[in-house]
Short mmCIF file of C-alpha atoms (C1' of nucleotides) in Angstrom, two decimals:
data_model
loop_
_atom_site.label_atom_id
_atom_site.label_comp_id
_atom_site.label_asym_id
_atom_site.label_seq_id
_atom_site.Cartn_x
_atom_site.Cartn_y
_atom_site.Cartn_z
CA UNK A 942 -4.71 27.27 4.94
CA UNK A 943 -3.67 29.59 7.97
CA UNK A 944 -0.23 29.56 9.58
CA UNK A 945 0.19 27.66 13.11
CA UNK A 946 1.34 29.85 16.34
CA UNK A 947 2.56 28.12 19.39
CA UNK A 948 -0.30 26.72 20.52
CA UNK A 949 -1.54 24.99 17.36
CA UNK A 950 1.81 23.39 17.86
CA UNK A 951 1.37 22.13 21.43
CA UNK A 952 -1.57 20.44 20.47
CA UNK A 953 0.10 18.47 17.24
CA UNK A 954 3.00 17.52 20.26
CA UNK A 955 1.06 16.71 23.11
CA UNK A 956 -1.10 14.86 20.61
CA UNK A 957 1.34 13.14 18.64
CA UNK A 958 2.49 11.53 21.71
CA UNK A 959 -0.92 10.53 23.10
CA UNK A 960 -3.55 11.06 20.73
CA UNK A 961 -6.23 9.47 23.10
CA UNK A 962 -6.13 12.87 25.35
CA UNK A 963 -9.45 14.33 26.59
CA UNK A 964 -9.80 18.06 25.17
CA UNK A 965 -9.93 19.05 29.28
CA UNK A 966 -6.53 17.20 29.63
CA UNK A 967 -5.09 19.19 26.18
CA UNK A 968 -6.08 22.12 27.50
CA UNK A 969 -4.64 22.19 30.75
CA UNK A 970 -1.23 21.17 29.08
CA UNK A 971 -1.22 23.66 26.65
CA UNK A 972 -2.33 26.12 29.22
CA UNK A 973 -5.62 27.59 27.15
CA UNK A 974 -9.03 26.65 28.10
CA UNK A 975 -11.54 23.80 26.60
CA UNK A 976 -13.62 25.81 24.05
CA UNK A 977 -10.56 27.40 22.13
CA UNK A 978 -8.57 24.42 22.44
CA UNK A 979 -11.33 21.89 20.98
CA UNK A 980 -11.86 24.24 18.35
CA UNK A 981 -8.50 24.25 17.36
CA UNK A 982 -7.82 20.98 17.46
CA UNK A 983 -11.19 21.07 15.11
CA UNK A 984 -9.21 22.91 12.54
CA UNK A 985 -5.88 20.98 12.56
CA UNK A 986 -8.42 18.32 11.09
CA UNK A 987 -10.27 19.49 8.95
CA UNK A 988 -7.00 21.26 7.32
CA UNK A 989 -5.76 17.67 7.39
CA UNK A 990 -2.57 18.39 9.61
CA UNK A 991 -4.02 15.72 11.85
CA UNK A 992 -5.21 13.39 9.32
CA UNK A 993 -6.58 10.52 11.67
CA UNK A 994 -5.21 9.06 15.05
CA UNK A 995 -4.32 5.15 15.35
CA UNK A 996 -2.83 2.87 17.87
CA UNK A 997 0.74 2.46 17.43
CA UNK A 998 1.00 -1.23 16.95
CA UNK A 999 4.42 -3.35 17.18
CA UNK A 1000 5.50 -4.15 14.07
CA UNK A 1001 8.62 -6.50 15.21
CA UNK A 1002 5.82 -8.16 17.29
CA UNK A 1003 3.16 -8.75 14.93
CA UNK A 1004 4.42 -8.52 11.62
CA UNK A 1005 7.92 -9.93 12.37
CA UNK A 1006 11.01 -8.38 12.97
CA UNK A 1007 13.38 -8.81 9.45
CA UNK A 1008 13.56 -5.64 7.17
CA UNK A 1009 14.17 -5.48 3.82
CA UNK A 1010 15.36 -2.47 1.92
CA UNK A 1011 13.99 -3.35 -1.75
CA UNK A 1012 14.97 -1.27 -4.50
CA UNK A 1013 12.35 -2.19 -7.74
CA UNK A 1014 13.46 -0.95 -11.43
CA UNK A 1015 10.41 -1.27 -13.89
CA UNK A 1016 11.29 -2.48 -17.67
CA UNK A 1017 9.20 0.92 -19.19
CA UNK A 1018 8.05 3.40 -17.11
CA UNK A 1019 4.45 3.38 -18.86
CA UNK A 1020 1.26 4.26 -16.99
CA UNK A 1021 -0.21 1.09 -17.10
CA UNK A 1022 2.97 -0.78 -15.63
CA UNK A 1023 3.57 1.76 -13.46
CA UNK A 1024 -0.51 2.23 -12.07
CA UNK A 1025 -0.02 -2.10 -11.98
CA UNK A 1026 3.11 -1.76 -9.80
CA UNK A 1027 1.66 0.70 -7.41
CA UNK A 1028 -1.49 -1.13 -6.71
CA UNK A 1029 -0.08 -4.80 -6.00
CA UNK A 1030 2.33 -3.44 -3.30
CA UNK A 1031 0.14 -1.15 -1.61
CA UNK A 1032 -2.18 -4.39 -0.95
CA UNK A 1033 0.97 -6.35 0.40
CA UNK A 1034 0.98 -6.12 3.62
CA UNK A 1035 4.74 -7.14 3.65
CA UNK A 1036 5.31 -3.39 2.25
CA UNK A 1037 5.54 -0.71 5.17
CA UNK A 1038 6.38 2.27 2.59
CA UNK A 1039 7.18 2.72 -0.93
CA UNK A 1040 8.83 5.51 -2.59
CA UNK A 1041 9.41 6.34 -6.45
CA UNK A 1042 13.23 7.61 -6.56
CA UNK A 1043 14.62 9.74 -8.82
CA UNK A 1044 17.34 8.55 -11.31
CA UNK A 1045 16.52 5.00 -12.45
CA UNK A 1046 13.37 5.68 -11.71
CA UNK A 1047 12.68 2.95 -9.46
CA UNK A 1048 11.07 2.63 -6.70
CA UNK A 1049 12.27 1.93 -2.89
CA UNK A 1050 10.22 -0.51 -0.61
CA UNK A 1051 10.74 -1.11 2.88
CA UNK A 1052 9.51 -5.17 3.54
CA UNK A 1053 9.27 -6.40 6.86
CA UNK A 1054 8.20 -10.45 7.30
CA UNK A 1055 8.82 -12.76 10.21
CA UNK A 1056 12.10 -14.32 8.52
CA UNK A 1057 14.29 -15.24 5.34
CA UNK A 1058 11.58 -17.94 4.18
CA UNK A 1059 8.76 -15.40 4.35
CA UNK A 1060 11.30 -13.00 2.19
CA UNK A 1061 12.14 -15.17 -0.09
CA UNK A 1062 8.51 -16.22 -0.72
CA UNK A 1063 7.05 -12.63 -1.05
CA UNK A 1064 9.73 -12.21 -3.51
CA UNK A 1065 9.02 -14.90 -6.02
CA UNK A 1066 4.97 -14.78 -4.96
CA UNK A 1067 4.20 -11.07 -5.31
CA UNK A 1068 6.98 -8.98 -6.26
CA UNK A 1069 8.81 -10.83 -9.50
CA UNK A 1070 5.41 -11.44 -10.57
CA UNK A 1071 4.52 -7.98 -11.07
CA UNK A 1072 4.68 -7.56 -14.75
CA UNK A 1073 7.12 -5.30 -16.05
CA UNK A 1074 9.93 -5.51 -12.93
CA UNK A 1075 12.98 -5.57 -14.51
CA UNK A 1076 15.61 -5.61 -11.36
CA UNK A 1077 15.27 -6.11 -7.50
CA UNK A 1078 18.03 -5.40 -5.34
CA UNK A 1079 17.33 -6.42 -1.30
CA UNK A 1080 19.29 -4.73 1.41
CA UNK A 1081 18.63 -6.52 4.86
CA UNK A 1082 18.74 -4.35 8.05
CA UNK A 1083 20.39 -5.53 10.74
CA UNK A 1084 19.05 -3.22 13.64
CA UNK A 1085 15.78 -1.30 14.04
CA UNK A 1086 17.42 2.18 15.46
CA UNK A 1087 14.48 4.69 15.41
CA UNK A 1088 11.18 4.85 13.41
CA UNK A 1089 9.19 7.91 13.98
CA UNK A 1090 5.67 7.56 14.26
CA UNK A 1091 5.08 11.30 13.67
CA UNK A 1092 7.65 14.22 12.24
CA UNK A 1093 9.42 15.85 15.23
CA UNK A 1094 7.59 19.58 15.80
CA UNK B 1215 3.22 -13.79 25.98
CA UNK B 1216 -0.15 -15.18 24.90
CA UNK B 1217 -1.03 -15.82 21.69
CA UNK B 1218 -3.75 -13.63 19.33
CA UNK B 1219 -7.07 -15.05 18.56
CA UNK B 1220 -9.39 -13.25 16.25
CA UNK B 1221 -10.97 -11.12 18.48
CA UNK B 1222 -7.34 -9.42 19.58
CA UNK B 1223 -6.59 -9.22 15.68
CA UNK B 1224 -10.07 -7.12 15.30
CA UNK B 1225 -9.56 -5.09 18.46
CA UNK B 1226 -5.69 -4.21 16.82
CA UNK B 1227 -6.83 -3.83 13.21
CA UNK B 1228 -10.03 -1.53 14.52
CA UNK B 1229 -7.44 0.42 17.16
CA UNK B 1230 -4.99 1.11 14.12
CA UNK B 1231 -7.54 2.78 12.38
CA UNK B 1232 -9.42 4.87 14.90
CA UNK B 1233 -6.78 4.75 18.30
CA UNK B 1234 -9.92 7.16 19.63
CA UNK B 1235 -12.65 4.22 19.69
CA UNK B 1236 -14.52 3.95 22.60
CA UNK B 1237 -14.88 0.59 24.45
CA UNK B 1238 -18.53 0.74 23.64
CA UNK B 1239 -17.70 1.36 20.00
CA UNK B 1240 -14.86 -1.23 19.87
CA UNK B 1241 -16.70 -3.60 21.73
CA UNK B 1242 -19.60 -3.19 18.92
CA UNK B 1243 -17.71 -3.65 16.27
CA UNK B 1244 -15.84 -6.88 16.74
CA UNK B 1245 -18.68 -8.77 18.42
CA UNK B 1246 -17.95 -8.54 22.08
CA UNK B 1247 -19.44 -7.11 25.09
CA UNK B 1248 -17.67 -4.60 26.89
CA UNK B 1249 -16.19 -5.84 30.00
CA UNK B 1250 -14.42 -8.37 28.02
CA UNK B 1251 -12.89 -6.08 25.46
CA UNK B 1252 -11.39 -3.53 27.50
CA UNK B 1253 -10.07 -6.34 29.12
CA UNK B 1254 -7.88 -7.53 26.02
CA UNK B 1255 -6.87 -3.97 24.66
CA UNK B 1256 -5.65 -4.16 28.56
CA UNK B 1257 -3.72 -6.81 27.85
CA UNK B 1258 -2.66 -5.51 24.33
CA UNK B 1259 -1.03 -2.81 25.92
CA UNK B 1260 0.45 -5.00 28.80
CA UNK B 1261 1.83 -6.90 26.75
CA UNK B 1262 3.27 -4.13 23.80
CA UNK B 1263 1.24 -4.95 20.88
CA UNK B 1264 -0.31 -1.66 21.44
CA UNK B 1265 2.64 0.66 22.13
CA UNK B 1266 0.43 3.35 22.42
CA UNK B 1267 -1.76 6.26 20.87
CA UNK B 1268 -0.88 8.71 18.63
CA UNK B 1269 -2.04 11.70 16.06
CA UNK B 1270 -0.95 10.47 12.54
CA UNK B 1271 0.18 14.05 11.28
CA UNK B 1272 0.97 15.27 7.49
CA UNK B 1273 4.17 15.02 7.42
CA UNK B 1274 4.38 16.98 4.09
CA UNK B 1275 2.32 19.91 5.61
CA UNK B 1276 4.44 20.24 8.90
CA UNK B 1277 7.96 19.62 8.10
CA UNK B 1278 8.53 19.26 4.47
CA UNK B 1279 7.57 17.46 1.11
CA UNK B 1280 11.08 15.78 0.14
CA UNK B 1281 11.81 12.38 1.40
CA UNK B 1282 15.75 12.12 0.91
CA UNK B 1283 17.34 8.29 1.37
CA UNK B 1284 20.78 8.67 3.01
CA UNK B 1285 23.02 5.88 3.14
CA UNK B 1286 26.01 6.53 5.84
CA UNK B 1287 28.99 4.42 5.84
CA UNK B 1288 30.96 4.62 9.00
CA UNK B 1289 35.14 4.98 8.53
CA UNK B 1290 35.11 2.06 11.85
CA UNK B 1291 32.46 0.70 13.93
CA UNK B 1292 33.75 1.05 16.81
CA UNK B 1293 31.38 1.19 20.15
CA UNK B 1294 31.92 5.07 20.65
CA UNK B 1295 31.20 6.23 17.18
CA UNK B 1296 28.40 4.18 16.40
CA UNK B 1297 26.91 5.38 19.84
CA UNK B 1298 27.36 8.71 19.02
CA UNK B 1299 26.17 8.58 15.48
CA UNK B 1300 22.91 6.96 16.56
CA UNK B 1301 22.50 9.50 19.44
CA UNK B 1302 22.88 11.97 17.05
CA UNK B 1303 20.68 10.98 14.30
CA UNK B 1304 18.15 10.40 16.99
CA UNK B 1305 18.14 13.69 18.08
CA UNK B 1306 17.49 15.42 14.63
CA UNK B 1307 14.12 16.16 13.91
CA UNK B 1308 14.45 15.74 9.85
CA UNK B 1309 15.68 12.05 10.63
CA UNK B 1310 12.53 10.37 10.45
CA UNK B 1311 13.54 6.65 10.15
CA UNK B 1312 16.79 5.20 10.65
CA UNK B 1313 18.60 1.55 10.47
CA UNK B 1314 21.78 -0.23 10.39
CA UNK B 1315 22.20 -2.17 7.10
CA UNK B 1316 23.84 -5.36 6.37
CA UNK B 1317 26.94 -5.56 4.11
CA UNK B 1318 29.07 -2.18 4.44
CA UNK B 1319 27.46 -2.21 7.71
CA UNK B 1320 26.33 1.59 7.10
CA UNK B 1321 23.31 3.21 8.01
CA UNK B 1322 19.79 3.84 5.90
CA UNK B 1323 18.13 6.85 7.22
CA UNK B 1324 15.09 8.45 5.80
CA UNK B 1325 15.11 12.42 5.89
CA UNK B 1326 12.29 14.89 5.55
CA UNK B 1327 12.88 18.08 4.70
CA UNK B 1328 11.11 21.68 2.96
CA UNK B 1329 13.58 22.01 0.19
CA UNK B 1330 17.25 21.43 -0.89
CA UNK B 1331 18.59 23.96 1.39
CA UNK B 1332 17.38 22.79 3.97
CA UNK B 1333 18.65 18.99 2.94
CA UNK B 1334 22.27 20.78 2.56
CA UNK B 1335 21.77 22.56 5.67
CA UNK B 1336 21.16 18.99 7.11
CA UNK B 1337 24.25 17.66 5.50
CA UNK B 1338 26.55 20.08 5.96
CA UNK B 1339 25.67 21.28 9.90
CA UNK B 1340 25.09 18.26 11.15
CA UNK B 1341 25.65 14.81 9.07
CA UNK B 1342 28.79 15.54 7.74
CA UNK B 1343 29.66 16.79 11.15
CA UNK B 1344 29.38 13.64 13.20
CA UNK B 1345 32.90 12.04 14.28
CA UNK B 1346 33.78 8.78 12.28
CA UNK B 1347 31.46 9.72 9.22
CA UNK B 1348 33.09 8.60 6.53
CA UNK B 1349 30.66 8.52 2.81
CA UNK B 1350 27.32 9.48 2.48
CA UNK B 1351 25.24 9.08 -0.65
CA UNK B 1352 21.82 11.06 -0.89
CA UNK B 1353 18.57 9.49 -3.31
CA UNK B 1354 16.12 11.72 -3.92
CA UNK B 1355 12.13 10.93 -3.61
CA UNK B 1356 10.24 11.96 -6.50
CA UNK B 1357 7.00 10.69 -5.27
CA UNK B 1358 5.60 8.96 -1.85
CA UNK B 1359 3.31 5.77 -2.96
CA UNK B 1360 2.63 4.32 0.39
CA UNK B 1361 3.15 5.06 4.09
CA UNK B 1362 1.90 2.70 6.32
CA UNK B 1363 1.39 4.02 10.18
CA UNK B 1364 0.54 0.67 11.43
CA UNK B 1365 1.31 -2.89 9.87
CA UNK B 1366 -1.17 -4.36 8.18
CA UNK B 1367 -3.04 -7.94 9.77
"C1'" DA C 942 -14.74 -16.35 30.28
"C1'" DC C 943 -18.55 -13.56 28.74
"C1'" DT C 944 -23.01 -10.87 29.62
"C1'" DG C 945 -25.78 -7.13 31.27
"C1'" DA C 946 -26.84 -3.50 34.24
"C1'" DA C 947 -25.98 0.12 37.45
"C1'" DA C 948 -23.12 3.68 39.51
"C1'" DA C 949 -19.57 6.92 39.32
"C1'" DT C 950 -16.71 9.87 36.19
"C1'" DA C 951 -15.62 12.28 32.54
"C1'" DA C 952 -16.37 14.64 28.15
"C1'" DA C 953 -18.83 17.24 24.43
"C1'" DT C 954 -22.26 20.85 23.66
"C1'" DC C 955 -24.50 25.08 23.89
"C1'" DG C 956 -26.08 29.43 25.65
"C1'" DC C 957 -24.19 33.54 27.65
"C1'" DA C 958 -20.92 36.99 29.27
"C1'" DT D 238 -12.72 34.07 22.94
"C1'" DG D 239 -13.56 32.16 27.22
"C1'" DC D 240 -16.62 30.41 31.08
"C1'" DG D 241 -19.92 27.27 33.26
"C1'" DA D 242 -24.06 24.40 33.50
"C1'" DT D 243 -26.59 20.78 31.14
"C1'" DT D 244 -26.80 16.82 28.43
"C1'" DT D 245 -24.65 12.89 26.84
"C1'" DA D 246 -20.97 9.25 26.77
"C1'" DT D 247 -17.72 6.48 28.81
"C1'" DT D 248 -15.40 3.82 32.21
"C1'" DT D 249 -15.59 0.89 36.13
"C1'" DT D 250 -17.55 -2.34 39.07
"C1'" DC D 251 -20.39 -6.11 40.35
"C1'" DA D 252 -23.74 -9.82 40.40
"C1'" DG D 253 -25.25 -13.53 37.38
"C1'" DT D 254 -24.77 -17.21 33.69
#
DNA sequence: ACTGAAAATAAATCGCA
DNA sequence: TGCGATTTATTTTCAGT
């Protein structure tokens, strides 16, 4: 996997920022010409530091605008509890990220839903059933102040 | 705002996945004709479902493979320092997510960073140095499960 | 409101310097 | 690597249902 100069860079900015951008448009910004720049951009996929473009869809809008810090400790950590675990909340759509933590070894969920009702619900629904969960602490956020769609290059 | 009917919920679900889908394409694939389509991602973006287009890039490739969970308590939340904390936080690259929590009314910010030197470096130069900071307390990701780029409908 | 087609633009591709 | 022409898509517009 070879190292990224300056321009490789431009390209991940410019198309961080607007990933629909023509290669003609990309190269003019990034002041190289098409062929070069296509190809590069060619390479920052298939070396996966692009791994896929998407529209950046409002999550307060559609999804709902309450998030919940969860913080999951599992009874054992065995492979079959924790494969179980894993599985059911990367299908819940409720669950924007999830992160095993070090220490307790437990696991950190952010949960947004539309309001307390919808909370309270996913919690007795999906996540209590989940055999194996021993403890569920819920922090509730009271302002959004930045989510990053991409790291900051 | 207008409400969603399926056809917007298509148009969003097939724009999260490929933001580079051509009205032709996206028209195909949810069972409309053209004109009609472009006419609602139009709308979609009028109207801030869509907030736009973007690269989703490896975060763990570009800027770093630990995810640290930093929980900020303020010493007072007064206008000024909670303006200038949030400015601040904003600013820094590393900070890749970042909220104000309920109950000690602190923050919850996600950093990314290469190593542990870097993650003191972040502490030390510039956490630690923001007026009015008063406890932070770091948690450690051992392992990223899930990362959603787009809510799921 | 959606369909279908046509016209105008723009983008990807490929040979060549 | 970079340039430019050809081929191929894509977007826009408009008349019709």
């Amino acid at each position: 996997m070879s190292e990224l100069d300056q321009f490789d860079l431009k390209i991940l900015r410019e198309l961080a920022a607007d990933g629909r951008l023509s290669g003609r448009e990309l190269a003019e910004r990034i002041g190289l010409s098409l062929t070069p720049t296509v190809r590069r951009v060619r390479r920052l996929e298939e070396e996966q530091y692009i791994q896929g473009y998407g529209a950046q869809l409002n999550e307060q809008q559609l999804v709902g605008s309450i998030s919940v810090f969860v913080s999951v400790t599992l009874e054992k950590q065995s492979e079959s509890v924790i494969a179980r675990f894993e599985g059911t909340v990367t299908k819940c759509p409720e669950v924007m990220s999830c992160f095993l933590m070090s220490g307790d070894a437990d696991y950190n969920l952010r949960v947004v839903v539309k309001d307390l009702e919808s909370y309270h619900h996913f919690l007795t629904r999906t996540l209590t059933r989940i055999p194996g969960v021993a403890h569920i602490k819920s922090s509730f956020a009271l302002k959004t102040v930045l989510i990053r769609p991409a790291p900051l290059l």
